[in-house]
Coordinates of C-alpha atoms and ligand atoms in Angstrom, one line a residue:
X326 CA 0.0 0.0 0.0
X327 CA 1.2 3.5 -0.8
X328 CA 2.0 5.9 2.0
X329 CA -0.5 8.9 2.3
X330 CA 0.6 12.2 3.7
X331 CA -1.3 13.3 6.8
X332 CA -2.0 16.8 5.3
X333 CA -4.0 15.1 2.6
X334 CA -6.0 12.9 5.0
X335 CA -6.9 15.7 7.4
X336 CA -8.2 18.1 4.7
X337 CA -10.5 15.6 3.1
X338 CA -14.3 16.0 3.5
X339 CA -15.0 12.4 4.2
X340 CA -13.0 9.7 6.0
X341 CA -10.5 8.3 3.4
X342 CA -11.1 4.6 4.1
X343 CA -8.0 2.3 4.3
X344 CA -4.7 4.2 4.5
X345 CA -1.1 3.8 5.4
X346 CA 0.8 6.6 7.1
X347 CA 4.4 6.9 8.3
X348 CA 5.8 9.4 10.8
X349 CA 7.2 10.1 14.2
X350 CA 5.4 9.7 17.5
X351 CA 4.7 13.0 19.3
X352 CA 2.9 11.5 22.3
X353 CA 1.3 8.2 23.5
X354 CA -1.4 7.9 26.0
X355 CA -2.4 4.4 27.3
X356 CA -5.6 3.4 28.9
X357 CA -6.9 0.0 29.8
X358 CA -8.0 -1.3 26.5
X359 CA -6.2 0.9 24.0
X360 CA -3.7 3.6 23.4
X361 CA -3.9 7.0 21.6
X362 CA -0.7 7.7 19.6
X363 CA -0.2 11.2 18.1
X364 CA 1.8 10.9 14.9
X365 CA 3.4 13.7 12.9
X366 CA 4.9 13.2 9.4
X367 CA 6.0 16.8 8.8
X368 CA 3.5 17.3 6.0
X369 CA 1.5 19.7 8.2
X370 CA 1.3 21.1 11.7
X371 CA -1.4 18.8 12.8
X372 CA -0.8 15.2 14.1
X373 CA -2.8 12.2 13.1
X374 CA -4.5 10.6 16.1
X375 CA -4.0 6.9 16.0
X376 CA -6.2 4.5 18.0
X377 CA -4.3 1.4 18.8
X378 CA -6.4 -1.4 20.3
X379 CA -5.0 -3.6 23.0
X380 CA -6.0 -6.6 20.9
X381 CA -3.4 -5.8 18.3
X382 CA -0.9 -8.7 18.2
X383 CA 2.2 -6.6 18.9
X384 CA 0.5 -4.3 21.5
X385 CA 3.2 -4.8 24.1
X386 CA 5.7 -3.6 21.5
X387 CA 3.5 -0.7 20.5
X388 CA 3.6 0.5 24.1
X389 CA 7.3 1.0 23.7
X390 CA 6.7 3.7 21.1
X391 CA 8.3 6.7 22.8
X392 CA 8.3 10.3 21.7
X393 CA 10.5 10.6 18.6
X394 CA 10.1 7.0 17.5
X395 CA 9.1 6.3 13.9
X396 CA 6.2 4.0 13.0
X397 CA 4.1 3.0 10.0
X398 CA 0.3 2.7 10.7
X399 CA -2.2 1.0 8.4
X400 CA -5.9 1.1 9.2
X401 CA -9.2 2.8 8.7
X402 CA -9.9 6.5 8.8
X403 CA -13.0 7.0 11.0
X404 CA -14.9 10.0 12.4
X405 CA -13.3 10.9 15.8
X406 CA -15.3 10.7 19.0
X407 CA -13.0 13.1 20.8
X408 CA -12.6 16.8 20.5
X409 CA -9.7 18.4 18.6
X410 CA -9.8 16.4 15.4
X411 CA -12.4 15.4 12.9
X412 CA -10.9 12.2 11.8
X413 CA -8.7 9.6 13.4
X414 CA -7.0 6.5 12.3
X415 CA -8.0 3.1 13.8
X416 CA -4.9 1.0 13.5
X417 CA -5.1 -2.5 12.0
X418 CA -1.3 -2.8 11.8
X419 CA 1.4 -0.8 13.4
X420 CA 5.0 -1.4 12.4
X421 CA 7.7 0.0 14.5
X422 CA 10.4 1.4 12.3
X423 CA 12.8 3.2 14.6
X424 CA 12.8 3.6 18.4
X425 CA 14.0 6.8 20.1
X426 CA 15.3 6.2 23.6
X427 CA 14.7 8.6 26.5
X428 CA 17.7 10.6 25.5
X429 CA 15.7 12.1 22.6
X430 CA 16.2 15.8 23.3
X431 CA 12.7 16.9 22.1
X432 CA 10.6 15.8 25.0
X433 CA 7.1 17.2 25.5
X434 CA 7.8 20.7 26.8
X435 CA 8.7 24.1 25.4
X436 CA 12.3 24.5 24.4
X437 CA 14.1 27.8 23.9
X438 CA 15.2 28.9 20.5
X439 CA 18.8 29.1 21.8
X440 CA 18.7 25.4 22.9
X441 CA 17.1 24.3 19.6
X442 CA 19.9 26.0 17.7
X443 CA 22.3 23.6 19.4
X444 CA 20.3 20.7 17.9
X445 CA 19.5 22.2 14.5
X446 CA 19.5 18.7 13.0
X447 CA 16.4 17.9 15.1
X448 CA 14.6 21.2 15.4
X449 CA 12.5 20.8 12.2
X450 CA 10.7 18.1 14.1
X451 CA 9.2 20.7 16.5
X452 CA 5.9 22.4 15.6
X453 CA 7.5 25.9 15.4
X454 CA 10.4 24.9 13.1
X455 CA 8.4 22.5 11.0
X456 CA 6.1 25.4 10.3
X457 CA 9.0 27.8 9.7
X458 CA 10.6 25.5 7.1
X459 CA 7.4 24.6 5.4
X460 CA 6.8 28.4 5.0
X461 CA 10.4 28.8 3.7
X462 CA 9.7 26.1 1.0
X463 CA 6.5 27.7 -0.1
X464 CA 8.1 31.2 -0.2
X465 CA 10.9 29.9 -2.5
X466 CA 8.3 28.4 -4.8
X467 CA 6.3 31.7 -4.8
X468 CA 9.4 33.7 -5.8
X469 CA 9.8 31.5 -8.9
X470 CA 6.0 31.7 -9.6
X471 CA 6.0 35.5 -9.3
X472 CA 8.7 36.0 -11.9
X473 CA 7.5 33.2 -14.2
X474 CA 4.0 34.7 -14.3
X475 CA 5.6 38.0 -15.4
X476 CA 7.8 36.5 -18.1
X477 CA 11.1 36.7 -16.3
X478 CA 13.8 34.2 -17.1
X479 CA 15.6 32.4 -14.3
X480 CA 19.4 32.8 -14.4
X481 CA 21.8 30.6 -12.5
X482 CA 24.6 33.0 -11.7
X483 CA 27.9 31.6 -10.5
X484 CA 28.7 31.0 -6.9
X485 CA 32.5 31.2 -7.5
X486 CA 33.6 34.6 -8.8
X487 CA 36.5 36.9 -9.2
X488 CA 34.7 40.1 -8.5
X489 CA 33.2 41.9 -5.5
X490 CA 29.9 43.3 -6.6
X491 CA 29.1 45.4 -3.5
X492 CA 32.7 46.5 -3.1
X493 CA 32.4 46.2 0.7
X494 CA 35.3 43.7 0.9
X495 CA 33.3 41.2 2.8
X496 CA 34.6 38.3 0.8
X497 CA 35.1 34.7 1.6
X498 CA 38.2 33.8 -0.3
X499 CA 38.3 30.5 -2.1
X500 CA 41.6 28.9 -2.8
X501 CA 43.1 25.5 -3.5
X502 CA 46.5 26.6 -2.3
X503 CA 47.9 24.8 0.7
X504 CA 47.6 27.4 3.5
X505 CA 50.5 25.8 5.4
X506 CA 52.9 26.7 2.6
X507 CA 51.4 29.3 0.3
X508 CA 53.7 30.0 -2.7
X509 CA 54.9 33.6 -2.6
X510 CA 55.9 36.1 -5.1
X511 CA 57.4 39.4 -3.9
X512 CA 56.2 38.5 -0.4
X513 CA 52.6 38.1 -1.4
X514 CA 50.6 34.9 -2.3
X515 CA 51.3 33.9 -5.9
X516 CA 47.8 33.6 -7.2
X517 CA 49.1 32.6 -10.6
X518 CA 49.6 29.2 -9.0
X519 CA 46.1 29.2 -7.4
X520 CA 43.3 27.2 -9.0
X521 CA 41.9 30.0 -11.2
X522 CA 45.2 31.7 -11.7
X523 CA 43.9 34.7 -9.8
X524 CA 42.1 35.5 -6.5
X525 CA 38.6 34.0 -6.2
X526 CA 35.8 34.3 -3.8
X527 CA 32.2 33.2 -3.1
X528 CA 29.7 35.6 -4.6
X529 CA 28.2 38.4 -2.5
X530 CA 25.5 39.0 -5.2
X531 CA 24.4 37.6 -8.6
X532 CA 23.7 41.1 -9.9
X533 CA 26.6 41.6 -12.3
X534 CA 25.8 38.4 -14.1
X535 CA 22.1 39.2 -14.0
X536 CA 22.8 42.6 -15.7
X537 CA 24.6 40.8 -18.5
X538 CA 21.7 38.5 -19.0
X539 CA 19.0 41.3 -18.7
X540 CA 20.8 43.1 -21.5
X541 CA 20.2 40.0 -23.6
X542 CA 17.0 38.4 -22.5
X543 CA 15.2 41.5 -21.2
X544 CA 13.8 40.5 -17.8
X545 CA 15.7 38.0 -15.7
X546 CA 16.2 37.0 -12.0
X547 CA 18.6 35.0 -10.0
X548 CA 17.6 33.3 -6.8
X549 CA 20.4 31.6 -4.8
X550 CA 22.8 31.6 -2.0
X551 CA 25.1 34.6 -1.4
X552 CA 28.0 34.9 1.1
X553 CA 29.3 37.7 3.2
X554 CA 32.1 37.6 5.7
X555 CA 30.6 40.5 7.7
X556 CA 31.8 40.1 11.2
X557 CA 28.6 41.5 12.7
X558 CA 26.7 39.3 15.1
X559 CA 23.3 40.8 14.6
X560 CA 19.9 39.2 14.5
X561 CA 19.5 40.1 10.8
X562 CA 22.8 39.2 9.3
X563 CA 24.0 35.7 8.2
X564 CA 27.2 34.8 6.5
X565 CA 25.3 32.6 4.0
X566 CA 21.9 33.9 2.9
X567 CA 19.6 33.7 -0.1
X568 CA 18.7 36.6 -2.4
X569 CA 16.2 37.0 -5.1
X570 CA 17.6 39.4 -7.6
X571 CA 15.5 40.6 -10.6
X572 CA 17.2 42.7 -13.3
X573 CA 15.2 44.5 -16.0
X574 CA 16.4 46.1 -19.2
X575 CA 14.7 49.3 -20.4
X576 CA 13.6 50.0 -16.8
X577 CA 14.2 53.0 -14.6
X578 CA 14.2 53.4 -10.8
X579 CA 10.6 54.2 -10.5
X580 CA 9.5 51.0 -12.3
X581 CA 12.0 49.2 -10.2
X582 CA 10.3 50.4 -7.1
X583 CA 6.9 49.3 -8.5
X584 CA 8.2 45.8 -9.0
X585 CA 9.8 45.7 -5.5
X586 CA 6.5 46.7 -4.0
X587 CA 4.5 44.3 -6.1
X588 CA 6.8 41.4 -5.2
X589 CA 6.6 41.9 -1.4
X590 CA 2.9 42.3 -1.5
X591 CA 2.5 39.2 -3.7
X592 CA 4.8 37.0 -1.6
X593 CA 3.1 38.1 1.6
X594 CA -0.4 37.4 0.3
X595 CA 0.7 34.1 -1.1
X596 CA 2.1 32.9 2.2
X597 CA -1.0 34.1 4.1
X598 CA -3.2 32.0 1.8
X599 CA -1.1 28.9 1.2
X600 CA 0.4 28.6 4.7
X601 CA -2.6 29.8 6.8
X602 CA -2.3 27.0 9.4
X603 CA 1.5 27.5 9.9
X604 CA 1.1 31.3 10.0
X605 CA -1.6 31.0 12.6
X606 CA 0.9 29.2 14.9
X607 CA 3.3 32.2 14.7
X608 CA 0.4 34.6 15.3
X609 CA -0.5 32.8 18.4
X610 CA 2.8 32.0 19.9
X611 CA 5.5 34.2 18.4
X612 CA 4.0 37.6 17.5
X613 CA 0.5 38.6 18.5
X614 CA 0.4 41.4 16.0
X615 CA 1.5 39.2 13.1
X616 CA -1.8 39.1 11.2
X617 CA -2.1 42.9 11.4
X618 CA 1.4 43.3 10.1
X619 CA 0.9 40.9 7.2
X620 CA -2.3 42.7 6.2
X621 CA -0.5 46.0 6.3
X622 CA 2.4 44.7 4.1
X623 CA 0.1 43.0 1.6
X624 CA -2.4 45.8 1.2
X625 CA -0.9 49.2 1.9
X626 CA 0.7 51.5 -0.6
X627 CA 4.3 52.0 0.3
X628 CA 5.7 55.4 1.1
X629 CA 8.4 56.7 -1.3
X630 CA 10.8 59.0 0.4
X631 CA 14.1 60.7 -0.8
X632 CA 17.0 60.0 1.5
X633 CA 17.5 63.7 2.3
X634 CA 13.9 63.9 3.6
X635 CA 14.4 60.7 5.6
X636 CA 17.3 62.3 7.3
X637 CA 15.2 65.4 8.0
X638 CA 12.4 63.4 9.5
X639 CA 14.9 61.5 11.7
X640 CA 16.5 64.7 12.9
X641 CA 13.2 66.4 13.6
X642 CA 11.8 63.3 15.4
X643 CA 13.0 64.3 18.8
X644 CA 14.1 60.7 19.4
X645 CA 17.5 60.0 20.7
X646 CA 19.3 57.6 18.4
X647 CA 22.5 55.7 19.2
X648 CA 23.9 56.9 15.9
X649 CA 23.4 60.3 14.4
X650 CA 21.5 60.6 11.1
X651 CA 23.3 63.0 8.7
X652 CA 23.7 63.4 5.0
X653 CA 26.5 61.1 3.8
X654 CA 26.0 58.5 6.6
X655 CA 24.2 55.3 6.0
X656 CA 20.9 54.8 7.7
X657 CA 21.3 52.5 10.7
X658 CA 18.8 49.8 11.5
X659 CA 17.4 52.0 14.3
X660 CA 16.7 54.8 11.8
X661 CA 15.1 52.4 9.3
X662 CA 12.8 51.0 11.9
X663 CA 11.8 54.4 13.2
X664 CA 10.7 55.5 9.7
X665 CA 8.7 52.3 8.9
X666 CA 7.4 51.4 12.4
X667 CA 6.9 54.8 14.1
X668 CA 6.7 57.6 11.6
X669 CA 4.8 56.0 8.7
X670 CA 3.6 52.7 10.2
X671 CA 4.0 51.0 6.9
X672 CA 6.7 50.0 4.4
X673 CA 8.8 52.8 3.1
X674 CA 11.0 53.0 0.0
X675 CA 14.0 55.4 0.6
X676 CA 15.7 56.5 -2.6
X677 CA 18.4 58.8 -4.0
X678 CA 21.2 58.0 -1.4
X679 CA 24.5 59.8 -1.4
X680 CA 26.9 58.2 -3.8
X681 CA 29.6 58.0 -1.2
X682 CA 27.8 55.2 0.7
X683 CA 26.7 53.1 -2.3
X684 CA 28.5 50.7 -4.7
X685 CA 30.1 51.7 -8.0
X686 CA 27.4 50.5 -10.3
X687 CA 24.5 52.8 -9.2
X688 CA 23.4 55.5 -11.6
X689 CA 24.6 59.0 -10.8
X690 CA 21.8 61.5 -10.5
X691 CA 21.9 65.0 -12.1
X692 CA 22.9 66.6 -8.8
X693 CA 26.2 64.8 -9.0
X694 CA 26.1 63.7 -5.4
X695 CA 23.3 61.2 -5.1
X696 CA 22.7 57.9 -7.0
X697 CA 19.4 56.3 -8.1
X698 CA 19.4 53.8 -5.2
X699 CA 16.4 52.5 -3.4
X700 CA 16.0 50.5 -0.2
X701 CA 12.7 49.0 0.9
X702 CA 12.2 49.2 4.7
X703 CA 9.6 47.2 6.6
X704 CA 8.4 47.0 10.2
X705 CA 10.3 44.7 12.5
X706 CA 13.2 44.3 10.1
X707 CA 14.3 47.5 8.5
X708 CA 16.0 47.0 5.1
X709 CA 14.6 44.0 3.3
X710 CA 15.4 45.1 -0.3
X711 CA 18.3 47.0 -1.7
X712 CA 18.4 48.0 -5.4
X713 CA 19.1 50.7 -7.9
X714 CA 19.0 51.9 -11.5
X715 CA 22.4 51.0 -12.9
X716 CA 24.9 53.4 -14.5
X717 CA 24.5 52.7 -18.2
X718 CA 26.8 55.6 -19.4
X719 CA 30.2 54.3 -20.1
X720 CA 32.2 57.5 -19.3
X721 CA 30.3 58.1 -16.1
X722 CA 30.8 54.6 -15.0
X723 CA 34.5 54.7 -15.8
X724 CA 34.9 58.0 -13.9
X725 CA 33.2 56.5 -10.9
X726 CA 35.3 53.4 -10.9
X727 CA 38.4 55.5 -11.1
X728 CA 37.2 57.7 -8.3
X729 CA 36.9 54.7 -5.9
X730 CA 40.0 52.9 -7.3
X731 CA 38.2 49.9 -8.9
X732 CA 40.2 48.0 -11.6
X733 CA 38.7 48.6 -15.1
X734 CA 40.8 45.6 -16.3
X735 CA 39.1 43.3 -13.9
X736 CA 35.7 44.5 -15.0
X737 CA 36.4 44.7 -18.7
X738 CA 33.4 42.5 -19.5
X739 CA 31.1 44.6 -17.4
X740 CA 32.2 47.8 -19.2
X741 CA 31.7 46.0 -22.5
X742 CA 28.0 45.9 -21.8
X743 CA 28.1 49.7 -21.8
X744 CA 30.1 49.8 -25.0
X745 CA 27.8 47.6 -27.0
X746 CA 24.1 48.7 -27.1
X747 CA 23.9 50.0 -23.6
X748 CA 20.4 50.7 -22.2
X749 CA 18.9 52.0 -19.0
X750 CA 18.3 49.0 -16.6
X751 CA 17.5 48.4 -13.0
X752 CA 17.2 45.7 -10.4
X753 CA 17.2 44.9 -6.8
X754 CA 17.9 42.1 -4.2
X755 CA 15.4 40.8 -1.8
X756 CA 16.9 39.3 1.3
X757 CA 15.0 36.0 1.4
X758 CA 15.6 35.3 5.1
X759 CA 14.6 38.8 6.1
X760 CA 11.3 38.2 4.2
X761 CA 10.8 35.0 6.2
X762 CA 11.4 36.9 9.4
X763 CA 8.8 39.4 8.3
X764 CA 6.1 36.8 7.6
X765 CA 6.7 34.6 10.6
X766 CA 7.6 37.2 13.2
X767 CA 10.7 35.2 14.0
X768 CA 13.1 37.7 15.5
X769 CA 16.5 36.0 14.7
X770 CA 17.7 35.2 11.2
X771 CA 19.3 32.0 12.6
X772 CA 15.9 30.6 13.2
X773 CA 14.7 30.8 9.5
X774 CA 17.8 29.1 8.1
X775 CA 18.0 25.3 8.2
X776 CA 21.6 25.3 9.2
X777 CA 22.7 28.9 9.9
X778 CA 26.2 30.1 9.2
X779 CA 27.3 33.1 11.4
X780 CA 30.7 34.2 12.8
X781 CA 32.2 31.3 14.8
X782 CA 29.4 28.9 13.9
X783 CA 29.6 26.2 11.1
X784 CA 28.2 23.2 13.0
X785 CA 25.9 20.8 11.1
Ligands
LIG493 O1 21.5 45.8 -0.3 P1 22.3 44.6 -0.8 O2 23.7 44.5 -0.3 O3 22.2 44.7 -2.3 C1 22.9 43.9 -3.2 O4 23.6 43.0 -3.0 C2 22.5 44.2 -4.6 N1 23.6 43.7 -5.5 C3 21.2 43.7 -5.0 C4 20.8 44.0 -6.4 O5 20.6 45.2 -6.7 N2 20.7 43.0 -7.3 O6 21.6 43.3 -0.3 C5 20.3 43.0 -0.7 C6 19.4 42.5 0.4 C7 19.4 43.4 1.6 O7 18.4 44.4 1.5 C8 19.1 42.5 2.7 O8 17.7 42.2 2.8 C9 19.8 41.2 2.3 O9 20.0 41.3 0.9 N3 21.1 41.1 3.0 C10 21.3 40.2 4.0 N4 20.5 39.2 4.6 C11 21.0 38.5 5.5 N5 22.3 38.5 6.0 C12 23.2 39.5 5.4 N6 24.4 39.5 5.8 C13 22.7 40.3 4.4 N7 23.2 41.3 3.6 C14 22.2 41.7 2.8
LIG494 MG1 21.7 47.3 1.1

């Protein structure tokens, strides 16, 4: 008999008849003539209640099914007499697959997030993390769906690169040289003898590749892992995180903002509809205001605010910030959150940042001091999207690269795109984990990543 998923059994309108389920025991309650066993197979939040009659031939074995043990149950779906579930499974055969001894760390009590991080290999078996990672899966699917429905092509940009898109120097270097005896030339590592013949690193963004493909296929997006050796131990930074990066040819900053807004609204609505049961868990136990926040994100029109005005609002707020807000300084998380949570109480798109705090590829505005950058800020998180219109004018781009000391030789291919049929184009990057924090109310990025990588932590 083929295994059926519990999610499919519980949503059916009538009892499904004879079925086979396989999963892990959450609890077992014994009475005189039978036992109730709660089984979860990870397909949904709810457990299947199994009724095991004492007359079953291996009943003594069945009574050894401890929390965490795996079992296969064949039987009949029937209407449940008890409260809490519509259907239950009357077992005709229970096969014990794997026993979990009492040392199983997930006993029936609330565990802290900090403790669960130390057993990241088991935490998806809890209600909270099962829900979080089902939502993560659905969100990944909805990103592809959003772009597919709008005619974007999916681009697999390289993970190994020789460039630093963001220019922030937060690179994980990749080498096949023996670090115990690095070959040297004039006192420095001889990269000519390294695997690629020059320094290499893990990508911090797929954008530069996406630009090349947007300038050929029109609308493209990348969705994959990116890596940053930022040594900041905050609740919203990870060393390995995923980004969805659309790039559009013949597109200016304002259309770019339209797409960013549409994307966040769409993804949020999709998760509210497709993951209603899992989201309800977070609304009940993690963040009581979650449903309100999600409705706000999915329905409101986002504020669009030039950076200079953002600075004025912050300075006029009367609020004491840890860091000062001033033209030429990047907005800190506390500033971002003040704007979106307190001042506007909805998502805010800040645009036209000073060029001095932004990467080389952003389009210079006519004022000569700001660039066509845009960041989307949302309540509880701050920056969730960073993007810009790209500098498509060869001379302006070259001058900018010179100004900040970026090698034009290294980026010859990037400059080529401005030599041959250059066009205005724009794009942005959505921090996938930050989006997951937004829709679940989970406060720490470590808890929306299956196996998080942060400074000093690479276990699992
Ligand atoms: O603003 P960022 O650095 O933009 C880029 O990388 C552009 N190349 C994207 C583009 O235009 N195609 O990063 C984009 C988003 C941020 O808004 C944030 O949500 C997320 O990526 N992000 C991080 N998320 C988790 N951990 C980190 N260390 C992150 N750094 C950025
Ligand atoms: Mg940014």
